[in-house]
Every structure is written in C-alpha cells, then in structure tokens.
mmCIF file of C-alpha atoms and ligand atoms in Angstrom:
data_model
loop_
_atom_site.group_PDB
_atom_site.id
_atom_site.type_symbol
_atom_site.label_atom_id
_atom_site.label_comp_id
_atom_site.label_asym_id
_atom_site.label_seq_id
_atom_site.Cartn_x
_atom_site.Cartn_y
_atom_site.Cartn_z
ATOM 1 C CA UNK P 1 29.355 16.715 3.082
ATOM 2 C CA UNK P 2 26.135 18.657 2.806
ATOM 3 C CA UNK P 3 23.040 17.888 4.049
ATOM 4 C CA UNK P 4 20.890 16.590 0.978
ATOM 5 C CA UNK P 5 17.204 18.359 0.606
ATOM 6 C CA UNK P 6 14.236 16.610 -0.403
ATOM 7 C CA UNK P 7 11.719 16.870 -2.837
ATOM 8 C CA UNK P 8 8.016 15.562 -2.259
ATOM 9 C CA UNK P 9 5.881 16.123 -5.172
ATOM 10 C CA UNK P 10 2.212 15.366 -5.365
ATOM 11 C CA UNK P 11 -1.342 16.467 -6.356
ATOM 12 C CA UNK P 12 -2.086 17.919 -3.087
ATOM 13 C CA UNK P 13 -5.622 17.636 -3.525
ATOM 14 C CA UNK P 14 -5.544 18.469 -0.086
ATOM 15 C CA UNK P 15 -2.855 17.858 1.571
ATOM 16 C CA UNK P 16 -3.283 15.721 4.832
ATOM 17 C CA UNK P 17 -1.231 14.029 7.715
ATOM 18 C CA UNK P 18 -0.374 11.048 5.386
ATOM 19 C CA UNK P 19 1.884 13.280 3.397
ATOM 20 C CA UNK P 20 2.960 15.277 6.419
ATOM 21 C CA UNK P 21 3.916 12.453 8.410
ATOM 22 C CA UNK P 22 5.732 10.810 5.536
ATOM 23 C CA UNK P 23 7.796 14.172 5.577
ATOM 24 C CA UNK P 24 8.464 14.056 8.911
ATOM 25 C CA UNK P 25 9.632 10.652 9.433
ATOM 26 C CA UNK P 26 12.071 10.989 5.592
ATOM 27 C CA UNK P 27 13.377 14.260 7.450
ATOM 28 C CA UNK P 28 14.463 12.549 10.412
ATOM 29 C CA UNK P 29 15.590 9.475 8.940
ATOM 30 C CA UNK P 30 17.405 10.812 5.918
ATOM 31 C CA UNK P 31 19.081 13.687 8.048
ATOM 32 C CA UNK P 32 17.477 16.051 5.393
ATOM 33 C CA UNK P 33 18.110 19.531 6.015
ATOM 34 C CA UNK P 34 14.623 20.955 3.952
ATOM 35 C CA UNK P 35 11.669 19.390 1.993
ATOM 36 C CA UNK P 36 10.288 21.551 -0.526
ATOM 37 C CA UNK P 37 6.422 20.356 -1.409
ATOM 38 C CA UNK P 38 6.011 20.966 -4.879
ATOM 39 C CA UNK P 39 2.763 20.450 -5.821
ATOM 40 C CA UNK P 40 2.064 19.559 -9.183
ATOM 41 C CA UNK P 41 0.650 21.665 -12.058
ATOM 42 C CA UNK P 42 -0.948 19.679 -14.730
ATOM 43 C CA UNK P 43 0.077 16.224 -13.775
ATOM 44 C CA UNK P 44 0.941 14.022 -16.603
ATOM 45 C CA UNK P 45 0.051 10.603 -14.963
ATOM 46 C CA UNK P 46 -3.131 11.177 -13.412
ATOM 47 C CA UNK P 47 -6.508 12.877 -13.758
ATOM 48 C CA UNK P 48 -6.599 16.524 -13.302
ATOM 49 C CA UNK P 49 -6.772 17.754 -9.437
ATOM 50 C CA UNK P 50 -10.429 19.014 -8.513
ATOM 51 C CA UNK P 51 -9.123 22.525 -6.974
ATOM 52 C CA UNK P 52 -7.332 24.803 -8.354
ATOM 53 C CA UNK P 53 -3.735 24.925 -8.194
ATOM 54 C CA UNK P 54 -3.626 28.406 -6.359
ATOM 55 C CA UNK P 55 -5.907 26.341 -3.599
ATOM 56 C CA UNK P 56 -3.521 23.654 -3.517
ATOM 57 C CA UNK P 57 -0.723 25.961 -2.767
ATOM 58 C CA UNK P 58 -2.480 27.403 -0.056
ATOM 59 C CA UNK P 59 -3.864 24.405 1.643
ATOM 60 C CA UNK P 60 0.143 23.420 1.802
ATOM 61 C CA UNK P 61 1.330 27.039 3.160
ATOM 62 C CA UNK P 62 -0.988 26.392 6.102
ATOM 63 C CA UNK P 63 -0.103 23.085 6.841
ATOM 64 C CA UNK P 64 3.748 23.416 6.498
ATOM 65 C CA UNK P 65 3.673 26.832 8.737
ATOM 66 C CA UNK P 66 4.884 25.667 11.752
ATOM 67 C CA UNK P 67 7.580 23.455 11.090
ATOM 68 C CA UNK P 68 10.667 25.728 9.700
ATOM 69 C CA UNK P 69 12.622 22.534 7.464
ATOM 70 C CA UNK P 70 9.167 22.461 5.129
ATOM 71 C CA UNK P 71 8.514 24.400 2.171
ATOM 72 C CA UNK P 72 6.372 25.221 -0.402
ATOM 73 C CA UNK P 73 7.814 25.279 -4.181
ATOM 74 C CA UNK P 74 4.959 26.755 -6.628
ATOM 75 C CA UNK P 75 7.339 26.217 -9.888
ATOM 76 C CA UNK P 76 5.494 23.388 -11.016
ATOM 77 C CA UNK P 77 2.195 25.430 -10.427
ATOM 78 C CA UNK P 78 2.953 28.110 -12.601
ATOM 79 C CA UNK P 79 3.576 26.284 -15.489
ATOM 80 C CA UNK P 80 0.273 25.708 -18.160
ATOM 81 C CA UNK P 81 2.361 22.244 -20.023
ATOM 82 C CA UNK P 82 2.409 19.030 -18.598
ATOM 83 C CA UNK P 83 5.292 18.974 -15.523
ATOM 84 C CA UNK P 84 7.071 15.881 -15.530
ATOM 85 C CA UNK P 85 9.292 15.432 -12.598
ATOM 86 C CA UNK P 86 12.812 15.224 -14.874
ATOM 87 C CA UNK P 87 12.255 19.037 -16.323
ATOM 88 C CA UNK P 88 11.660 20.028 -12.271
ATOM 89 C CA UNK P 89 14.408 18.135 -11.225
ATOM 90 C CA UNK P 90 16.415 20.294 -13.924
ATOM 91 C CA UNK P 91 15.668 23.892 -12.696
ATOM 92 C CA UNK P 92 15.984 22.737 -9.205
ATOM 93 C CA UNK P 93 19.689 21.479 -10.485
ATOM 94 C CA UNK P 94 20.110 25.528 -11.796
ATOM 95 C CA UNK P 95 19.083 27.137 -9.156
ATOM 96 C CA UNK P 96 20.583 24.819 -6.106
ATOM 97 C CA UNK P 97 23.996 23.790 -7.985
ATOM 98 C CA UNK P 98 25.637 20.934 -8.827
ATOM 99 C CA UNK P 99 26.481 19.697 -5.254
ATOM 100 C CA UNK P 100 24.132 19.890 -3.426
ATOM 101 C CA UNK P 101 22.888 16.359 -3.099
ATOM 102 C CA UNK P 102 18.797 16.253 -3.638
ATOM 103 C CA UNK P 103 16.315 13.616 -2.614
ATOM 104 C CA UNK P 104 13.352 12.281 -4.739
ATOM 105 C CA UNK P 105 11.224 11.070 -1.992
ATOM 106 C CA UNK P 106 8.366 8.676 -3.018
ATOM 107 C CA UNK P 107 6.520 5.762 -1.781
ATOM 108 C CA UNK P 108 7.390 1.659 -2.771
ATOM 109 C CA UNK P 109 4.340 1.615 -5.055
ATOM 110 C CA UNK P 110 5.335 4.704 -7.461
ATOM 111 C CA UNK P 111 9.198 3.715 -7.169
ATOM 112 C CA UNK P 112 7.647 0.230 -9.138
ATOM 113 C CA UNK P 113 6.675 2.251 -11.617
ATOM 114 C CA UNK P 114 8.981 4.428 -11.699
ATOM 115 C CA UNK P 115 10.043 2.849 -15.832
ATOM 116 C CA UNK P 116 7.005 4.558 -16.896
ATOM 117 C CA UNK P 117 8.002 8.243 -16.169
ATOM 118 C CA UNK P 118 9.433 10.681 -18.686
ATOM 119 C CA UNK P 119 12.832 9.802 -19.346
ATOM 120 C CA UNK P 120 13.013 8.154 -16.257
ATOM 121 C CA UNK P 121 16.362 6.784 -16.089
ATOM 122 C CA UNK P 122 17.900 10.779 -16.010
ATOM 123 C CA UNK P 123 16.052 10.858 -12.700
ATOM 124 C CA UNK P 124 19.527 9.074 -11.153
ATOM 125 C CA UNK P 125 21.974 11.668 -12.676
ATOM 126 C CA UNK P 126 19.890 14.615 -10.756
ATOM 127 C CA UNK P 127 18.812 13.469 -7.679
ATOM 128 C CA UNK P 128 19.065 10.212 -5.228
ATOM 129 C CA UNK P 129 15.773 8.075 -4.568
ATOM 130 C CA UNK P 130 14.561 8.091 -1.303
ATOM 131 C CA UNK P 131 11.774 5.535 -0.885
ATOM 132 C CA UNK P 132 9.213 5.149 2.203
ATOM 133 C CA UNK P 133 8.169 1.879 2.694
ATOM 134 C CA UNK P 134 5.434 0.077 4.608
ATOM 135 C CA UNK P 135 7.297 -2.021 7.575
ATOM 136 C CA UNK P 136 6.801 -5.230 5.951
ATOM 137 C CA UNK P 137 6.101 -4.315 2.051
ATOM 138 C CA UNK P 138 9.821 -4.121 1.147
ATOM 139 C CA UNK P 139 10.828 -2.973 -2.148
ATOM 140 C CA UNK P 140 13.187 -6.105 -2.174
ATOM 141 C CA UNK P 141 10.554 -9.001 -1.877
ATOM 142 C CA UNK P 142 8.414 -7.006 -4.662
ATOM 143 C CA UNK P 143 11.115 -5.499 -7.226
ATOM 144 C CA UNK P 144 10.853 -8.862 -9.343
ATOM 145 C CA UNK P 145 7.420 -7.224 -10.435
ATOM 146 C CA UNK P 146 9.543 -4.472 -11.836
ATOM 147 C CA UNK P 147 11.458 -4.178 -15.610
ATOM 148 C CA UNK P 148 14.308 -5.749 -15.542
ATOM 149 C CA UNK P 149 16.137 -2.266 -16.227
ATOM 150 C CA UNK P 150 14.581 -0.796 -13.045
ATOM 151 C CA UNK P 151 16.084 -3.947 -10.908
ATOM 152 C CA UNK P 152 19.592 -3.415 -12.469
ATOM 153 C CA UNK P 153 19.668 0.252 -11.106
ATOM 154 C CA UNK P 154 17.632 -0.436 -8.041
ATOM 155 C CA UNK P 155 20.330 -3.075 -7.345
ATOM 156 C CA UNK P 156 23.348 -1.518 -8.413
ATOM 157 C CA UNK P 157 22.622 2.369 -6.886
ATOM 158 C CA UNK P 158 21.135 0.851 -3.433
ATOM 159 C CA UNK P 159 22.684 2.495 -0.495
ATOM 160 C CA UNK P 160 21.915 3.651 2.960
ATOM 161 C CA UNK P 161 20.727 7.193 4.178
ATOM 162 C CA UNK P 162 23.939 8.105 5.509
ATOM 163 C CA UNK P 163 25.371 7.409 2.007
ATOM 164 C CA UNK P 164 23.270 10.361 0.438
ATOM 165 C CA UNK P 165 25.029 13.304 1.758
ATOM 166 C CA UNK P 166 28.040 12.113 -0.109
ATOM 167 C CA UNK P 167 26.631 12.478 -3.215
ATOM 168 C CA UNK P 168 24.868 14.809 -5.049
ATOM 169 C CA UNK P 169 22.904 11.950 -6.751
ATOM 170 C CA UNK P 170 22.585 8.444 -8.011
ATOM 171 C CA UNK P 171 21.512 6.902 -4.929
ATOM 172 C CA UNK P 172 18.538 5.010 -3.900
ATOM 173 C CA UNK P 173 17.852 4.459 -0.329
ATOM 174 C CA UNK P 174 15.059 2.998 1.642
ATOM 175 C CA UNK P 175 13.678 3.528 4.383
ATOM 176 C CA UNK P 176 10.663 2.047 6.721
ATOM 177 C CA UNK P 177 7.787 4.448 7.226
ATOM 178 C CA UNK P 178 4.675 3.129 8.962
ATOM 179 C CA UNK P 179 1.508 4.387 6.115
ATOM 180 C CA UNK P 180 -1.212 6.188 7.561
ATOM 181 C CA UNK P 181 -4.456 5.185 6.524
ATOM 182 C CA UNK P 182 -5.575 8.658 4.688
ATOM 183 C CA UNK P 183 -6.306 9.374 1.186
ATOM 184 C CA UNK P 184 -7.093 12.842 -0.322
ATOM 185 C CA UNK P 185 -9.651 10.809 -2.519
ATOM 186 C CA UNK P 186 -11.343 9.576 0.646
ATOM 187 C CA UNK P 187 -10.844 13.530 2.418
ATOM 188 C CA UNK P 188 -13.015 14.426 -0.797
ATOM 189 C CA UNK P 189 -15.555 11.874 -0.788
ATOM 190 C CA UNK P 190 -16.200 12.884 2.956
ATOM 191 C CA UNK P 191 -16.648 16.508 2.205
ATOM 192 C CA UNK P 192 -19.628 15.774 -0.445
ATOM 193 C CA UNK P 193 -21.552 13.498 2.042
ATOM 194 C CA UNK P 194 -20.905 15.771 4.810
ATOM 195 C CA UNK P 195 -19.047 13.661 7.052
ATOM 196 C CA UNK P 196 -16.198 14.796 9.677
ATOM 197 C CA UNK P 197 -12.260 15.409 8.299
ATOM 198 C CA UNK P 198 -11.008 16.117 11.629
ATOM 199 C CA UNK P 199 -7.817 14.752 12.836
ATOM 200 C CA UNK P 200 -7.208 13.491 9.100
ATOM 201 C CA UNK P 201 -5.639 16.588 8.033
ATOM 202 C CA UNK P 202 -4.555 20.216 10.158
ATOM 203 C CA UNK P 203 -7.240 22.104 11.289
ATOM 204 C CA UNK P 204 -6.146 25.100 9.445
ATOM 205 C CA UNK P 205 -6.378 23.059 5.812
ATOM 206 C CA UNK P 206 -9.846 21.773 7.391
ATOM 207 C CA UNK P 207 -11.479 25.176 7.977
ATOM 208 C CA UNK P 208 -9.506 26.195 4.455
ATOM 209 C CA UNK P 209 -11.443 23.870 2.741
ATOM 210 C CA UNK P 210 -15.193 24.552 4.470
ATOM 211 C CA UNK P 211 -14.691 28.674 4.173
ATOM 212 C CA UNK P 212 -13.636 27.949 0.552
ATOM 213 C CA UNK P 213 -16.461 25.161 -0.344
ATOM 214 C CA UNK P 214 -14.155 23.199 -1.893
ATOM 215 C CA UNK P 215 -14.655 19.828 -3.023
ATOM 216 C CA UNK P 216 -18.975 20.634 -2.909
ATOM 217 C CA UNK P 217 -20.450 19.769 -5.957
ATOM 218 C CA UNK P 218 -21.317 22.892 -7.897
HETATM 219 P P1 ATP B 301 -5.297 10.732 -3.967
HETATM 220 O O1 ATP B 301 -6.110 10.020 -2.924
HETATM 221 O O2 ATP B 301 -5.990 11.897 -4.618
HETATM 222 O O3 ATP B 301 -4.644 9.771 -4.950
HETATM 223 P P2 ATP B 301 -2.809 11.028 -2.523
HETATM 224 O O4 ATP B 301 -2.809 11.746 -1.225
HETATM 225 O O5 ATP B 301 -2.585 9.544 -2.534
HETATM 226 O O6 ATP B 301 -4.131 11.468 -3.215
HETATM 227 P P3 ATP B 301 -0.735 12.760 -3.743
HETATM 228 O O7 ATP B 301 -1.243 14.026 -3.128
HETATM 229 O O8 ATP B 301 -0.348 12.873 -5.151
HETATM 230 O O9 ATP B 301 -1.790 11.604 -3.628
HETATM 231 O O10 ATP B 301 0.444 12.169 -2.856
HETATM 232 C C1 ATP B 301 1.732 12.736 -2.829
HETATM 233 C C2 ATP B 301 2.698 11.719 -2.259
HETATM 234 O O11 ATP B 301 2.335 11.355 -0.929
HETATM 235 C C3 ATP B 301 2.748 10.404 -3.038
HETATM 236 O O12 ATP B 301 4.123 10.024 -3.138
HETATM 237 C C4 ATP B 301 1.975 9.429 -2.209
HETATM 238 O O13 ATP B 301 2.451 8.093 -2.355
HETATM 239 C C5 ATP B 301 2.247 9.935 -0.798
HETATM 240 N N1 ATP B 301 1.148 9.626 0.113
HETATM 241 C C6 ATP B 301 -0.146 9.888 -0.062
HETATM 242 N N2 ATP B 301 -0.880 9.453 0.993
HETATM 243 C C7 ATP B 301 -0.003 8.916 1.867
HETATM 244 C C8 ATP B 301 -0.130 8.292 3.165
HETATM 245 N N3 ATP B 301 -1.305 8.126 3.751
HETATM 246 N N4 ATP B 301 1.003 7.879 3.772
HETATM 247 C C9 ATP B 301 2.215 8.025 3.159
HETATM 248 N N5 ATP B 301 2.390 8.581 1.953
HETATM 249 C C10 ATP B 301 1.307 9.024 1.312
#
C-alpha cells in the first residue's frame, strides 16, 4: 500500500487559510503523504484570475514554505490553452506511474457539479475523489440535486479514507472539514477599500500582496 498524494487545484487568487486549512485537515484525515497546489492557468469554468499567474505561484510558495508535505505544481501555469483538470490528471498519471494512488480533493459544492467538467467521468479511472464537507452539509442528504449519472458513481465508488491507499483510483471518500469563513473574492474586495487582511491569510502572502500592489485598481 502506498500512501496516496493529493491534488488541490484552484485559482489562487490569493491563496488564504481557507485553502490551507482545508489541506491540512485532508492531509491528516486522508493519511496523504503530499499535496501538490496546482494553481490553475486559464481556468475553463470561471472568469479569468485578476493577478498574474507568476503572482499566484508565488503567493503559494510563501504560504506552503513551512510545512514540508505541501507543494507547489506550476504545470497548469505554464500552459496558454484552457487546463481542464482530466488533461492534468493525465501528465500527473506519466510522471507519478500507474500505482501510485492520487487524490482529487474538492469541496461538496464543486463535487455537485462535478457532471459539468470536461469528460468528467475519466476523472474516476485517474484519481480517487476526496471531498471536504461542512459538518452538517453532507453530500448524502444533497446528492439527489445531482444527475442521476453522478449518484450512480457517487454511490457505487463510495468508500472510506483508509480504502484509498489500496487503490490507485476510483474511489470517492468523504470527509468532514469545518469551512472557514474566507473568500479570495472578499481578500480582494478588502484590499481596494483599504481594509485589514490580517489573520485571513499568512503574513508573508499579506505583505506579498501590499509590496506588489496587487489587487489596486490601476
Ligand atoms: P474566489 O473567492 O475567488 O471564488 P476561492 O478561494 O473560493 O476564491 P479557489 O482559489 O479556486 O477559490 O479555491 C480552491 C479550492 O479551495 C476550491 O476547491 C474551493 O472550494 C476551496 N476553498 C476555497 N475557500 C475555502 C474555504 N474558506 N474553506 C475550505 N475550502 C475552501
């Protein structure tokens, strides 16, 4: 059995203790042995981050430095097309092998959706699902909401965390992560009025972000 490593994608736009502590607590509770932050590119689903990606990267770097299972992946940065999360999950599959089992980590409210993401249903032949839920929100009162393909495979490929070290993929696994109450959108809005973003984020990112003048209107 090896350990499985994670994958956390997302805009990064910055990065902040939501995402962090969502790391921490899928690390600990899914016995992962790394999470590797990709942040995205050119994200197909949403609007186009407001820094650049080379910003993004760095804003991660600083806040990952001190714990040694984090990492920062830039493959999705370098790339000019649209990234979708199947082509990723594809030269991850290359350059980690066929064994080693790999976790999709995302939250209840994108795992709903998950029927609208480039050819979705490969997803579950390259990596498990690992999905943080609010204590309380589980995916199993809401996945009604959800096509009726994504409830066959949501109930048919549910297991526990232990489960995902057996397996390189295939899985989906849940697990109960209390949400913090940060968005980047509302980091952002605070930085145009001036207002504090202490204690929402690492210092480092903080002072990253005020040397830099990001997210000032021009
Ligand atoms: P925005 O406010 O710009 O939408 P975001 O922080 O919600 O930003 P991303 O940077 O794309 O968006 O988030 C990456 C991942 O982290 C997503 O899976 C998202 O659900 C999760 N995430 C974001 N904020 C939190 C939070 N406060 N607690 C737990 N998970 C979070």
């Amino acid at each position: 059995m090896t350990a499985p490593i994670g994958i956390l994608g997302g805009t990064f736009d910055p990065i902040h203790y939501g995402h962090l502590r969502l790391a921490e607590e899928m690390l600990e509770l899914a016995n992962l042995r790394q999470i590797r932050f990709i942040p995205t590119g050119t994200p197909p689903h949403r609007a186009t981050p407001q820094v650049s990606a080379q910003h993004r990267s760095a804003m991660v770097l600083l806040a990952i430095a001190d714990q040694p299972a984090f990492m920062l992946d830039e493959r999705e940065v370098n790339r000019t097309t649209p990234c979708y999360t199947v082509d990723t999950l594809r030269e991850l599959r290359v350059d980690l092998g066929t064994t080693q089992p790999l976790c999709l980590l995302m939250g209840g409210d994108a795992f709903l959706q998950l029927h609208t993401w480039h050819e979705w249903e490969q997803l579950f032949e390259l990596a498990h699902i690992v999905i943080g839920y609010r204590p309380g929100f589980t995916i199993d009162e809401r996945i009604h909401s959800a096509t009726e393909d994504l409830q066959q495979h949501y109930q048919q490929r549910l297991c526990t965390a232990d489960d995902l070290s057996r397996h390189p993929s295939g899985g989906i696994a849940e697990l109960a992560i209390p949400k913090l109450e940060i968005s980047a959108t509302d980091i952002r809005r605070r930085v145009v009025k001036n207002r504090t973003i202490r204690y929402l984020l690492p210092n480092a990112v903080a002072n990253y972000i005020h040397q830099h003048h990001l997210y000032k209107p021009c």
